Amino acid sequence: MKSYKSIHLVFIIFIMISCYSCKNDKTKMEKEPQSEKQETVVEPKIDSVGIAIINGNILDGTGKKAYQSNIYIKGDSIVYIGNLINPKLKIGKTIDAKGSFVSPGFIDLHAHGNPLNTPDFENFLAMGVTTIVLGQDGSSANVKDLKSYLDQVNTQNLGVNIVEFVGHGTLRNLAGIGVKSKITETELEKLKTILKERLKHTFGLSTGLEYAPGLYAEESELVALSEVVGKEGKLIMSHMRNEDDEAVIESIKELSRQGKYAKVHISHLKSVYGKGATRAIEILDTIKEIRKSGIQLTADMYPYMASYTGIGIVFPDWSKTPQQFAIAKKTRRKELEDFIKNKVNLRNGPEATLLGSSPYTGMTLAEAAASKNKPFEKFLIEDLGPQGSSGAYFVMNKELQETFLKDPIVGICSDGSKTGHHPRGHGTFAKIIETYVVKDSLLSLEEAVRKMTSYAAEILQLKNRGTLTIGNKADIIIFDPKNIKAPADYVNPHQLATGFEKVLVNGKLVRDNEQLASSLNGKVLLPK
């Protein structure tokens, strides 16, 4: 009996040790990094790939440290990350990325351009951008049949992927409301109906509340439209009502009230003539308090200290349209001159405005007015008018804007185009790396890439892009940060960025050693 008990005790101890060992083995398996499994496991179903990118330092877009590995692409997607050792594997093209970084293509959260006129968008490809967001500042394609328009765009030889938004100002024009302020319930319902239909093909609504006709919209209209956007699970991107320093926080709060119903996003965050890091932190703290309340509020910015828009920005609201301007010149001339004079001086004077439209391209407002021997306010009224030119406005403070840039909730946009007379359209994403990663170390490379890839995709709710992950679309760039340059400046803004060695869009190499392929591969992306 005693011998039986001893045997029984030994057996129990053996079982306990075995269970403990199994538990430890299971825990070890659970903790084993997935990437290590991928490095050693052959994917038996993969017998051929179109492109293999080998020996690269992979920046996956999430902000994690780079690691060396290979990426295999079949069709338009990433099918494997690791080391495929299948000796029978057929590879169409091998790209050796040794010594370079491989990252997702950048996503420009706020861009401009007409894809029917400039479909290659090489300025974006040259700075590593593979997806751009159009339909901004309340202005989108002014067409009755949006689906047919997008289908037409998709037949173009597109260099980049295009994400489309519905412009609030365009909605007003399509509904026959225009610059009317107080709208009827019937007119509001018409806006909502058109918006709901267009949201089927787009990623959200954009507002341009400093521009006609958006500036005439009352907040109740915007809130009503935000309910439609929220029900469809989409996003509102806003050029807010006023970006001047004394008004920017109230503008953020106005947007946040729409955020009770839909995700909301601040386009090109700035504080016009605000100064210093302390002021930037006050603005960021406002955004963070709103976020803490449960409102999904995000922002983006571009890395230049000058904005760029129509000269109408310095005209009063009651003189923005051609009809209003004609009346204002006749009945409120002195008031008009005084407003423009004060506004321009508040924005650092006529020397701080660089005109970007012929025949005054490259001249400051002060120089253009002097060429006509007139005070700048009279020149603006008599020679330009609110629709007469675009310009760059040197109204931002470096310390303040760079404080925004460092914050993780602020993404990156160019607010640029292929044709605009501002370096941001050709330099933004290269400048982020050249200046703020390599030169000034304001951002780590991993964080800069995160802001320009996965974070942008998260804001847009863009599926299957923004990270280097198996199954994601193969929008990929290869580069050495030390070689990235952004030569575009305010005098010569159309100089292409350099240093992005290879750019792939939807699995196809479309720019190789700064040479654009004749056949491109961008697509109009649709919400899912």
XYZ file of C-alpha atoms in Angstrom:
528
model
C 0.000 0.000 0.000
C 2.832 2.365 0.887
C 4.582 1.536 -2.393
C 1.355 2.328 -4.301
C 1.093 5.738 -2.608
C 4.697 6.541 -3.522
C 4.108 5.620 -7.139
C 0.896 7.661 -7.155
C 2.720 10.698 -5.710
C 5.519 10.442 -8.304
C 2.875 10.265 -11.067
C 1.109 13.421 -9.819
C 4.412 15.330 -9.673
C 5.250 14.171 -13.226
C 1.861 15.436 -14.505
C 2.312 18.829 -12.778
C 5.810 19.289 -14.260
C 4.522 18.316 -17.714
C 1.629 20.842 -17.512
C 3.969 23.590 -16.353
C 6.320 22.809 -19.254
C 3.417 22.865 -21.748
C 2.220 26.197 -20.372
C 5.707 27.689 -20.717
C 6.008 26.378 -24.285
C 2.629 27.902 -25.165
C 3.604 31.245 -23.614
C 6.886 31.167 -25.514
C 5.028 30.511 -28.767
C 2.585 33.350 -28.065
C 5.433 35.788 -27.383
C 7.414 34.802 -30.482
C 7.336 37.754 -32.913
C 5.260 37.138 -36.015
C 8.027 38.639 -38.150
C 10.422 35.895 -36.969
C 7.940 33.242 -38.077
C 7.696 34.889 -41.473
C 11.473 34.848 -41.806
C 11.625 31.067 -41.473
C 8.359 29.701 -42.867
C 8.085 29.119 -46.615
C 4.705 30.055 -48.082
C 3.944 26.952 -50.189
C 1.250 28.589 -52.303
C 3.627 31.238 -53.678
C 5.290 29.854 -56.795
C 5.773 33.166 -58.626
C 5.909 36.902 -57.868
C 6.106 39.943 -60.090
C 8.628 41.885 -58.021
C 10.966 40.994 -55.161
C 12.482 43.877 -53.183
C 15.449 42.355 -51.361
C 17.923 43.442 -48.651
C 15.994 46.625 -47.777
C 15.610 48.271 -44.379
C 11.866 47.983 -43.913
C 10.013 50.920 -42.351
C 6.563 49.410 -42.060
C 4.789 52.753 -41.469
C 3.678 52.075 -37.892
C 6.554 53.966 -36.273
C 8.487 50.825 -35.362
C 12.232 50.600 -35.928
C 13.385 49.464 -39.339
C 14.378 45.846 -39.867
C 16.094 44.158 -42.795
C 13.963 41.876 -44.910
C 12.555 41.162 -48.365
C 9.170 42.098 -49.800
C 7.443 40.030 -52.460
C 4.759 41.529 -54.698
C 2.249 39.746 -56.891
C -0.186 41.767 -58.959
C -0.988 44.923 -56.985
C -0.387 43.510 -53.497
C 2.268 42.436 -51.012
C 2.127 38.649 -50.714
C 5.040 38.010 -48.386
C 7.541 39.780 -46.151
C 10.518 37.690 -45.134
C 12.824 35.300 -46.937
C 11.153 32.958 -49.414
C 13.469 29.987 -49.886
C 11.431 28.122 -52.475
C 14.103 27.168 -55.092
C 11.418 27.033 -57.792
C 10.120 30.514 -57.087
C 9.784 32.544 -60.284
C 10.548 36.272 -59.912
C 9.701 38.745 -62.659
C 11.958 41.559 -61.403
C 14.364 41.785 -58.473
C 15.118 45.159 -56.875
C 18.136 45.167 -54.566
C 17.437 47.818 -51.905
C 20.620 47.222 -49.912
C 21.611 50.385 -48.006
C 18.217 52.001 -48.576
C 14.941 52.216 -46.683
C 11.737 50.708 -48.012
C 8.510 52.304 -46.797
C 4.875 52.663 -47.769
C 4.229 55.406 -50.306
C 3.294 58.693 -48.680
C -0.338 59.823 -48.502
C -0.966 63.535 -49.051
C -3.952 64.430 -46.866
C -4.713 67.690 -48.680
C -3.787 68.284 -52.318
C -5.085 70.098 -55.377
C -5.148 69.516 -59.104
C -7.266 68.474 -62.040
C -6.652 64.797 -62.885
C -8.089 65.331 -66.360
C -5.479 68.019 -67.094
C -2.373 66.760 -65.258
C -3.009 63.044 -64.646
C 0.632 62.006 -64.186
C 1.041 64.202 -61.067
C 4.780 63.616 -61.281
C 5.432 66.357 -58.726
C 3.856 64.090 -56.097
C 5.580 60.894 -57.254
C 8.947 62.686 -57.169
C 8.511 63.368 -53.441
C 7.402 59.826 -52.606
C 3.646 60.420 -52.625
C 1.527 57.599 -54.045
C -1.946 58.777 -52.931
C -3.433 62.281 -52.910
C -6.682 63.616 -51.468
C -8.634 65.953 -53.771
C -11.933 67.862 -53.479
C -10.553 70.146 -50.786
C -11.473 73.514 -49.236
C -15.145 73.038 -50.081
C -14.487 72.722 -53.815
C -14.831 69.458 -55.743
C -15.768 68.440 -59.264
C -18.783 70.555 -60.223
C -20.534 67.799 -62.185
C -24.025 66.374 -61.901
C -22.959 62.738 -62.279
C -20.030 62.246 -59.915
C -19.721 58.511 -60.585
C -19.320 59.070 -64.336
C -16.730 61.762 -63.640
C -14.722 59.433 -61.378
C -14.989 56.665 -63.973
C -13.558 59.089 -66.536
C -10.731 60.022 -64.180
C -9.969 56.347 -63.718
C -9.366 55.951 -67.464
C -6.555 58.522 -67.361
C -2.893 57.556 -67.122
C -2.839 58.396 -63.406
C 0.477 58.627 -61.636
C -1.003 58.472 -58.142
C -4.059 57.061 -56.418
C -6.821 59.591 -55.897
C -9.086 59.897 -52.864
C -12.020 62.218 -53.550
C -14.014 64.382 -51.124
C -17.279 66.226 -51.691
C -16.918 70.017 -51.535
C -19.471 71.840 -49.394
C -19.269 74.929 -51.623
C -19.841 72.736 -54.660
C -22.909 71.249 -52.983
C -24.295 74.766 -52.483
C -23.733 75.591 -56.133
C -25.325 72.342 -57.332
C -28.326 73.006 -55.090
C -28.723 76.528 -56.496
C -27.992 78.161 -53.116
C -24.694 79.878 -53.963
C -23.756 82.660 -51.536
C -27.091 82.791 -49.742
C -26.705 82.871 -45.960
C -30.001 81.894 -44.381
C -31.296 78.889 -46.284
C -34.746 77.315 -46.107
C -35.559 73.875 -44.780
C -36.257 72.772 -48.353
C -32.831 73.983 -49.482
C -31.173 72.222 -46.559
C -32.920 68.974 -47.430
C -31.710 69.337 -51.015
C -28.117 69.769 -49.760
C -28.451 66.693 -47.585
C -29.850 64.593 -50.424
C -27.046 65.526 -52.831
C -24.437 64.961 -50.114
C -25.755 61.523 -49.212
C -25.663 60.425 -52.839
C -22.099 61.677 -53.371
C -20.796 60.110 -50.190
C -21.343 56.708 -51.835
C -18.325 57.418 -54.040
C -16.196 59.582 -51.745
C -14.492 59.562 -48.362
C -16.266 62.524 -46.805
C -17.122 66.212 -46.938
C -14.692 69.120 -47.229
C -15.521 72.664 -46.146
C -13.812 75.920 -47.071
C -15.254 78.411 -44.621
C -12.949 81.308 -45.538
C -14.055 81.123 -49.164
C -17.250 81.873 -51.031
C -19.746 80.292 -50.930
C -18.839 78.303 -47.793
C -18.184 81.370 -45.657
C -21.880 82.309 -45.883
C -23.053 79.033 -44.314
C -24.482 79.261 -40.826
C -23.357 76.752 -38.238
C -26.774 75.062 -38.158
C -26.302 74.126 -41.831
C -22.881 72.633 -41.159
C -24.125 70.643 -38.176
C -27.051 69.263 -40.189
C -24.661 68.119 -42.915
C -22.313 66.602 -40.334
C -25.160 64.334 -39.203
C -25.401 62.965 -42.752
C -21.620 62.458 -42.911
C -21.610 60.700 -39.538
C -24.445 58.326 -40.469
C -22.425 57.275 -43.496
C -19.330 56.759 -41.317
C -17.301 59.353 -43.233
C -15.007 62.305 -42.398
C -15.275 66.109 -42.508
C -12.051 67.885 -43.554
C -12.217 71.616 -42.944
C -10.405 74.738 -43.986
C -11.808 76.410 -40.912
C -13.693 79.682 -40.765
C -10.786 81.808 -39.581
C -7.111 80.867 -39.149
C -6.049 84.219 -37.679
C -4.456 83.821 -34.261
C -7.203 85.522 -32.281
C -9.909 83.425 -33.989
C -8.307 80.020 -34.570
C -9.379 78.428 -31.271
C -13.008 79.426 -31.775
C -12.793 78.020 -35.305
C -11.540 74.720 -33.880
C -14.422 74.687 -31.411
C -16.923 75.318 -34.211
C -15.536 72.316 -36.072
C -15.662 70.234 -32.899
C -19.402 70.863 -32.623
C -19.772 69.097 -35.975
C -17.575 66.400 -34.438
C -20.433 65.332 -32.188
C -21.845 63.567 -35.241
C -18.862 62.734 -37.486
C -15.096 62.428 -37.479
C -13.583 65.891 -38.065
C -10.197 67.012 -39.353
C -8.406 70.389 -39.429
C -6.839 71.079 -42.817
C -3.390 72.754 -42.849
C -3.321 73.730 -39.164
C -1.766 77.159 -38.692
C -2.024 80.320 -36.619
C -1.796 83.335 -38.902
C 0.562 85.861 -37.248
C 0.568 83.866 -33.990
C 4.005 83.438 -32.432
C 5.986 81.025 -30.272
C 5.866 77.508 -28.881
C 3.665 78.546 -25.951
C 0.907 79.670 -28.293
C 1.216 76.453 -30.292
C 0.842 74.399 -27.116
C -2.299 76.358 -26.164
C -3.832 75.488 -29.525
C -2.745 71.843 -29.308
C -4.115 71.602 -25.762
C -7.483 72.815 -27.070
C -7.473 70.027 -29.647
C -6.457 67.435 -27.053
C -9.179 68.484 -24.604
C -11.720 68.095 -27.392
C -10.323 64.657 -28.190
C -10.561 63.668 -24.523
C -14.282 64.433 -24.660
C -14.682 61.645 -27.208
C -14.691 63.710 -30.396
C -12.480 62.255 -33.128
C -10.534 65.374 -34.137
C -7.264 65.272 -36.080
C -5.159 67.756 -38.062
C -2.511 68.098 -40.736
C -0.015 70.799 -41.764
C 2.630 71.623 -44.374
C 6.247 72.521 -43.503
C 6.393 76.045 -44.969
C 5.957 79.395 -43.308
C 3.941 80.874 -46.167
C 0.400 79.923 -47.105
C -0.905 80.057 -50.664
C -4.395 80.955 -51.826
C -6.400 83.485 -53.809
C -5.897 87.196 -53.131
C -9.551 87.319 -52.089
C -8.345 86.261 -48.632
C -7.536 89.942 -47.884
C -10.899 91.261 -49.103
C -13.910 91.591 -46.760
C -16.681 88.984 -46.874
C -19.049 91.510 -48.444
C -16.831 91.922 -51.534
C -15.684 88.380 -52.353
C -17.838 87.620 -55.403
C -17.710 89.642 -58.660
C -21.204 91.002 -58.003
C -20.430 91.975 -54.410
C -17.130 93.538 -55.466
C -18.783 95.699 -58.135
C -21.254 97.033 -55.572
C -18.585 97.557 -52.892
C -16.414 99.621 -55.257
C -19.329 101.962 -55.953
C -20.987 102.230 -52.552
C -18.321 101.373 -49.933
C -15.035 102.364 -51.577
C -13.417 104.065 -48.560
C -14.483 101.228 -46.246
C -13.127 98.694 -48.751
C -9.734 100.418 -48.975
C -9.439 100.703 -45.187
C -10.310 97.032 -44.668
C -7.764 95.816 -47.243
C -5.037 98.124 -45.919
C -5.540 96.955 -42.337
C -5.821 93.294 -43.306
C -2.626 93.263 -45.388
C -0.654 95.172 -42.742
C -1.873 92.741 -40.088
C -0.547 89.932 -42.299
C 2.994 91.370 -42.194
C 2.503 93.995 -44.902
C 2.561 94.024 -48.732
C 6.185 92.819 -48.764
C 4.992 89.524 -47.228
C 2.644 88.694 -50.115
C 4.255 87.090 -53.177
C 1.934 87.084 -56.179
C 1.660 83.860 -58.150
C -0.396 84.791 -61.215
C 0.573 86.465 -64.475
C 1.533 89.228 -65.181
C 2.804 89.726 -61.612
C 4.177 86.229 -60.952
C 7.143 86.372 -58.587
C 6.546 90.001 -57.551
C 5.599 91.001 -54.032
C 2.398 92.965 -53.617
C 4.552 95.977 -52.727
C 6.551 95.618 -55.961
C 3.478 95.109 -58.144
C 1.745 98.156 -56.649
C 4.900 100.237 -57.117
C 5.020 99.196 -60.780
C 1.633 100.880 -61.159
C 2.641 103.783 -58.940
C -0.256 103.128 -56.551
C -0.762 102.330 -52.868
C -1.203 98.551 -52.546
C -4.854 98.820 -51.450
C -5.765 100.810 -54.598
C -3.767 98.385 -56.748
C -5.680 95.446 -55.290
C -9.015 97.102 -56.013
C -8.259 98.648 -59.401
C -5.857 96.129 -60.965
C -6.589 92.765 -59.388
C -9.855 92.385 -57.526
C -10.667 89.410 -55.298
C -10.372 86.899 -58.174
C -7.370 88.526 -59.857
C -4.459 86.518 -58.503
C -3.176 83.875 -56.147
C -0.270 84.419 -53.827
C 2.044 83.135 -51.129
C 1.587 84.863 -47.781
C 4.454 84.863 -45.291
C 2.273 84.928 -42.210
C 3.413 81.998 -40.053
C 5.916 81.728 -37.224
C 8.615 79.038 -37.462
C 8.728 78.139 -33.765
C 4.958 77.888 -33.547
C 4.528 75.769 -36.680
C 7.398 73.437 -35.795
C 5.797 72.823 -32.405
C 2.714 71.651 -34.285
C 4.883 69.435 -36.483
C 6.399 67.560 -33.534
C 3.022 66.592 -32.086
C 1.922 63.023 -32.907
C -1.693 64.026 -33.661
C -0.647 66.306 -36.537
C -0.243 64.645 -39.938
C 1.325 65.989 -43.128
C -0.182 67.511 -46.248
C 1.176 69.592 -49.105
C -1.912 71.709 -49.882
C -0.072 71.848 -53.202
C -0.612 71.104 -56.855
C 1.430 70.526 -59.987
C 0.765 74.075 -61.230
C 0.535 76.257 -58.090
C 3.241 78.888 -57.566
C 4.355 77.609 -54.152
C 7.183 75.147 -53.362
C 4.947 72.976 -51.202
C 3.445 71.299 -54.287
C 6.843 69.931 -55.296
C 8.765 69.834 -52.025
C 6.644 69.110 -48.928
C 7.364 65.434 -48.250
C 11.005 65.681 -49.308
C 11.418 68.736 -47.064
C 10.054 66.809 -44.073
C 12.876 64.280 -44.459
C 15.633 66.614 -45.645
C 15.036 69.368 -43.075
C 13.172 67.913 -40.125
C 14.620 64.378 -40.032
C 18.173 64.616 -41.410
C 19.191 68.239 -40.784
C 17.339 69.349 -37.639
C 16.413 65.981 -36.055
C 13.018 67.381 -35.122
C 11.440 64.047 -36.037
C 12.827 60.532 -36.155
C 12.643 58.884 -39.558
C 10.209 56.309 -38.164
C 7.870 58.998 -36.808
C 8.043 61.091 -39.975
C 7.138 58.045 -42.069
C 4.302 57.134 -39.666
C 2.796 60.618 -40.013
C 2.958 60.386 -43.812
C 1.668 56.810 -44.167
C -0.273 54.809 -41.556
C -1.544 57.866 -39.682
C -2.879 59.412 -42.880
C -4.548 56.120 -43.821
C -6.080 55.904 -40.338
C -7.521 59.429 -40.603
C -9.054 58.656 -43.995
C -10.181 55.159 -42.954
C -8.289 54.000 -46.033
C -8.132 50.226 -46.146
C -5.165 48.110 -47.288
C -2.729 51.020 -47.569
C -0.393 52.984 -45.333
C 1.622 50.064 -43.942
C 3.885 47.380 -45.372
C 1.779 44.380 -44.435
C 0.968 41.130 -46.207
C -2.236 41.655 -48.162
C -1.868 45.434 -48.432
C -1.580 47.178 -51.776
C 2.002 47.602 -52.948
C 2.364 51.394 -52.832
C 6.067 51.437 -51.963
C 9.011 53.838 -52.079
C 12.750 53.144 -51.783
C 15.139 55.882 -50.641
C 18.219 56.883 -48.684
C 17.283 59.794 -46.364
C 20.696 61.417 -46.874
C 19.972 61.785 -50.589
C 16.549 63.421 -50.285
C 16.437 67.035 -51.484
C 13.626 69.550 -51.969
C 15.051 72.210 -54.332
C 11.699 73.952 -54.993
C 11.591 77.505 -53.630
C 9.356 80.552 -53.946
C 11.196 81.851 -56.998
C 11.350 78.466 -58.781
C 8.581 76.412 -57.178
C 8.273 73.739 -59.876
C 11.575 71.960 -59.285
C 11.027 68.248 -58.660
C 12.232 66.660 -55.431
C 15.157 64.252 -55.754
C 16.383 61.166 -53.911
C 13.385 58.840 -54.048
C 15.067 56.084 -56.024
C 12.067 53.972 -56.878
C 8.314 54.511 -56.570
C 5.790 51.703 -56.946
C 2.052 52.306 -57.223
C -0.296 49.327 -56.967
C 2.595 46.936 -57.511
C 4.063 48.616 -60.587
C 7.365 50.496 -60.783
C 6.242 53.896 -62.118
C 9.294 56.040 -61.344
C 12.792 54.584 -61.469
C 15.912 56.657 -60.778
C 13.906 59.833 -61.372
C 12.566 58.639 -64.722
C 8.795 58.491 -65.134
C 7.356 55.387 -66.788
C 5.205 55.946 -69.863
C 2.458 53.709 -68.478
C 1.396 54.630 -64.941
C -0.754 52.770 -62.431
C -2.735 55.115 -60.159
C -6.395 54.419 -59.403
C -9.406 56.299 -58.117
C -9.900 54.764 -54.675
C -13.450 54.180 -53.548
C -14.718 53.842 -49.969
C -15.466 50.347 -48.725
